[in-house]
Tab-separated table of C-alpha atoms in Angstrom:
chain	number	residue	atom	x	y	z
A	720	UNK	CA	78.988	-22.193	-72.000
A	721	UNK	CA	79.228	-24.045	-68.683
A	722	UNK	CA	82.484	-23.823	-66.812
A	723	UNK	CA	83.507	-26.867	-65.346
A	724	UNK	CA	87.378	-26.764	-65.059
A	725	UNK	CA	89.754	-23.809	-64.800
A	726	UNK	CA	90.863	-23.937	-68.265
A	727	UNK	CA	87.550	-23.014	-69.571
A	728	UNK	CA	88.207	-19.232	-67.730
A	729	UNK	CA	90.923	-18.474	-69.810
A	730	UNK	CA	90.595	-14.989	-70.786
A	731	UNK	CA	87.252	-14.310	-68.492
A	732	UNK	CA	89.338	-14.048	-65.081
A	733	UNK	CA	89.381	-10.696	-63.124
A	734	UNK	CA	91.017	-12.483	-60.129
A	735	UNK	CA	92.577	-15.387	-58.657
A	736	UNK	CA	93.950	-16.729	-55.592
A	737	UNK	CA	95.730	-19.796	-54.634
A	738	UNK	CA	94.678	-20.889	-51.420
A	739	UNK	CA	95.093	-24.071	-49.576
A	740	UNK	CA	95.687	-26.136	-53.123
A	741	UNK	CA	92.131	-24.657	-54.268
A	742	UNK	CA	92.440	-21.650	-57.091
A	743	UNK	CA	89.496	-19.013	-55.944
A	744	UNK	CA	88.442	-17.046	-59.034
A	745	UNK	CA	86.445	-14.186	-59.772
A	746	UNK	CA	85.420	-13.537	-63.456
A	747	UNK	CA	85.105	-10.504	-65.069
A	748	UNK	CA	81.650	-8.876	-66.466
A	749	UNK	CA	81.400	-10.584	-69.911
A	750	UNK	CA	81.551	-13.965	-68.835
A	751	UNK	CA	78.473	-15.495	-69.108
A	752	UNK	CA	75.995	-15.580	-66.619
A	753	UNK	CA	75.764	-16.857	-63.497
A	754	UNK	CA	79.553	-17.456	-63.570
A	755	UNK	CA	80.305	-13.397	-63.770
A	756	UNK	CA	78.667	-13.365	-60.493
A	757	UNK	CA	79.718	-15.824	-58.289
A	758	UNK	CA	83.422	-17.451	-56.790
A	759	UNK	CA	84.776	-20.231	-58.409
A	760	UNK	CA	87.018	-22.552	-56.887
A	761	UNK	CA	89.058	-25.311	-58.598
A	762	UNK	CA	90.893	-28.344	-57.612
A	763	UNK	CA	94.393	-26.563	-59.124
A	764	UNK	CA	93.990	-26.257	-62.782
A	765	UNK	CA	91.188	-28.898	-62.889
A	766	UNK	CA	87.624	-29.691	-62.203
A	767	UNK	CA	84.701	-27.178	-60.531
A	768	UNK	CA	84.633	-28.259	-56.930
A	769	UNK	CA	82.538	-25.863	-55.615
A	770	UNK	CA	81.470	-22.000	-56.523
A	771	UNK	CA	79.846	-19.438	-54.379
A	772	UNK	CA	76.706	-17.326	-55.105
A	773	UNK	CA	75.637	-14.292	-53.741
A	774	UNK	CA	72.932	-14.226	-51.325
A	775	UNK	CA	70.417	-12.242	-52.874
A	776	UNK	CA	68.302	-13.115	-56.135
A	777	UNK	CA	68.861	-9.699	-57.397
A	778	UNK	CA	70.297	-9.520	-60.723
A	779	UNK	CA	73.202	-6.386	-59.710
A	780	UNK	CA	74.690	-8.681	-57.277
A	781	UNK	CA	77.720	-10.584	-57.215
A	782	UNK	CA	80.878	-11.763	-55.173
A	783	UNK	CA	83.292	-8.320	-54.996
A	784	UNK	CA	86.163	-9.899	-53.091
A	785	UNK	CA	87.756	-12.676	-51.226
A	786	UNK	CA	89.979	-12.359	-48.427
A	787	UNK	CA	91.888	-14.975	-45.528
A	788	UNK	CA	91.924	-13.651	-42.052
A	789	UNK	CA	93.302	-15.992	-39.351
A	790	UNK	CA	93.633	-19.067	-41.612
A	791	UNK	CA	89.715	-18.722	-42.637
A	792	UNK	CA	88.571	-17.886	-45.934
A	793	UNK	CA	85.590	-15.288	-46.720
A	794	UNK	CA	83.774	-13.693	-49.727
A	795	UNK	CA	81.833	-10.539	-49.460
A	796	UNK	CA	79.177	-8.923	-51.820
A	797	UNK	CA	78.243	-6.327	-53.655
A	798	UNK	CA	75.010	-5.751	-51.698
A	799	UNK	CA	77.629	-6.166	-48.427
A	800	UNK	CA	76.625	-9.397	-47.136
A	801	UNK	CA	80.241	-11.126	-45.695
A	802	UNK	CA	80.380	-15.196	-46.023
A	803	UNK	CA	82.696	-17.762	-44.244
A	804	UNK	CA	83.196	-20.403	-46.407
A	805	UNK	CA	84.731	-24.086	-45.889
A	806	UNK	CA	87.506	-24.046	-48.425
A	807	UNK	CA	87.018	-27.637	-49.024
A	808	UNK	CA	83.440	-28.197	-49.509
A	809	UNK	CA	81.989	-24.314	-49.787
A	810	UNK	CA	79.997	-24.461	-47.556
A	811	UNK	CA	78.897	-21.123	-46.107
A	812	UNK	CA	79.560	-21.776	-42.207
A	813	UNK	CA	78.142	-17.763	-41.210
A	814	UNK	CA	76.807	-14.864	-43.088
A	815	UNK	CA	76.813	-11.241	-41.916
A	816	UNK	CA	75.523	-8.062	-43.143
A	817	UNK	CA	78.305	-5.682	-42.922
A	818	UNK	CA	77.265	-2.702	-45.020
């Protein structure tokens, strides 16, 4: 299965968040893989524009949350690495390691 537009989540999202006209999601465990891992973000109930993976190749990672704090968007990981992300292109504009 590849996921290219938002309809094709239907019944694999854990999360979502409207933000800026772009839907963030976040898809639960038994979608298939990579998608259960990273953040998806759609052009409102269309196309793929851009999706987020976590930093580390190891196979127990995966993007845990998203979260706006003075009008900038950011994704964290399970192995706690924190991203700043351009909600237009994602583009990760600073990592941290907050854990």
């Amino acid at each position: 299965m590849k996921i290219q537009e938002y309809s094709h989540t239907d019944g694999l999202r854990r999360w979502e968040l409207l933000y800026e006209g772009v839907y963030l999601v976040l898809l639960n465990s038994e979608a298939p893989k990579p998608y259960s891992s990273q953040l998806l973000a759609f052009n409102g109930f269309g196309p793929l524009i851009w999706y987020l993976s976590p930093m580390t190749e190891q196979g127990h990672d995966y993007i845990v949350n998203v979260w706006v704090k003075n009008n900038e968007l950011f994704a964290g990981s399970f192995t706690g690495y924190s991203h700043k992300i351009d909600i237009k292109t994602g583009k990760v504009i600073e990592t941290k390691f907050t854990k």
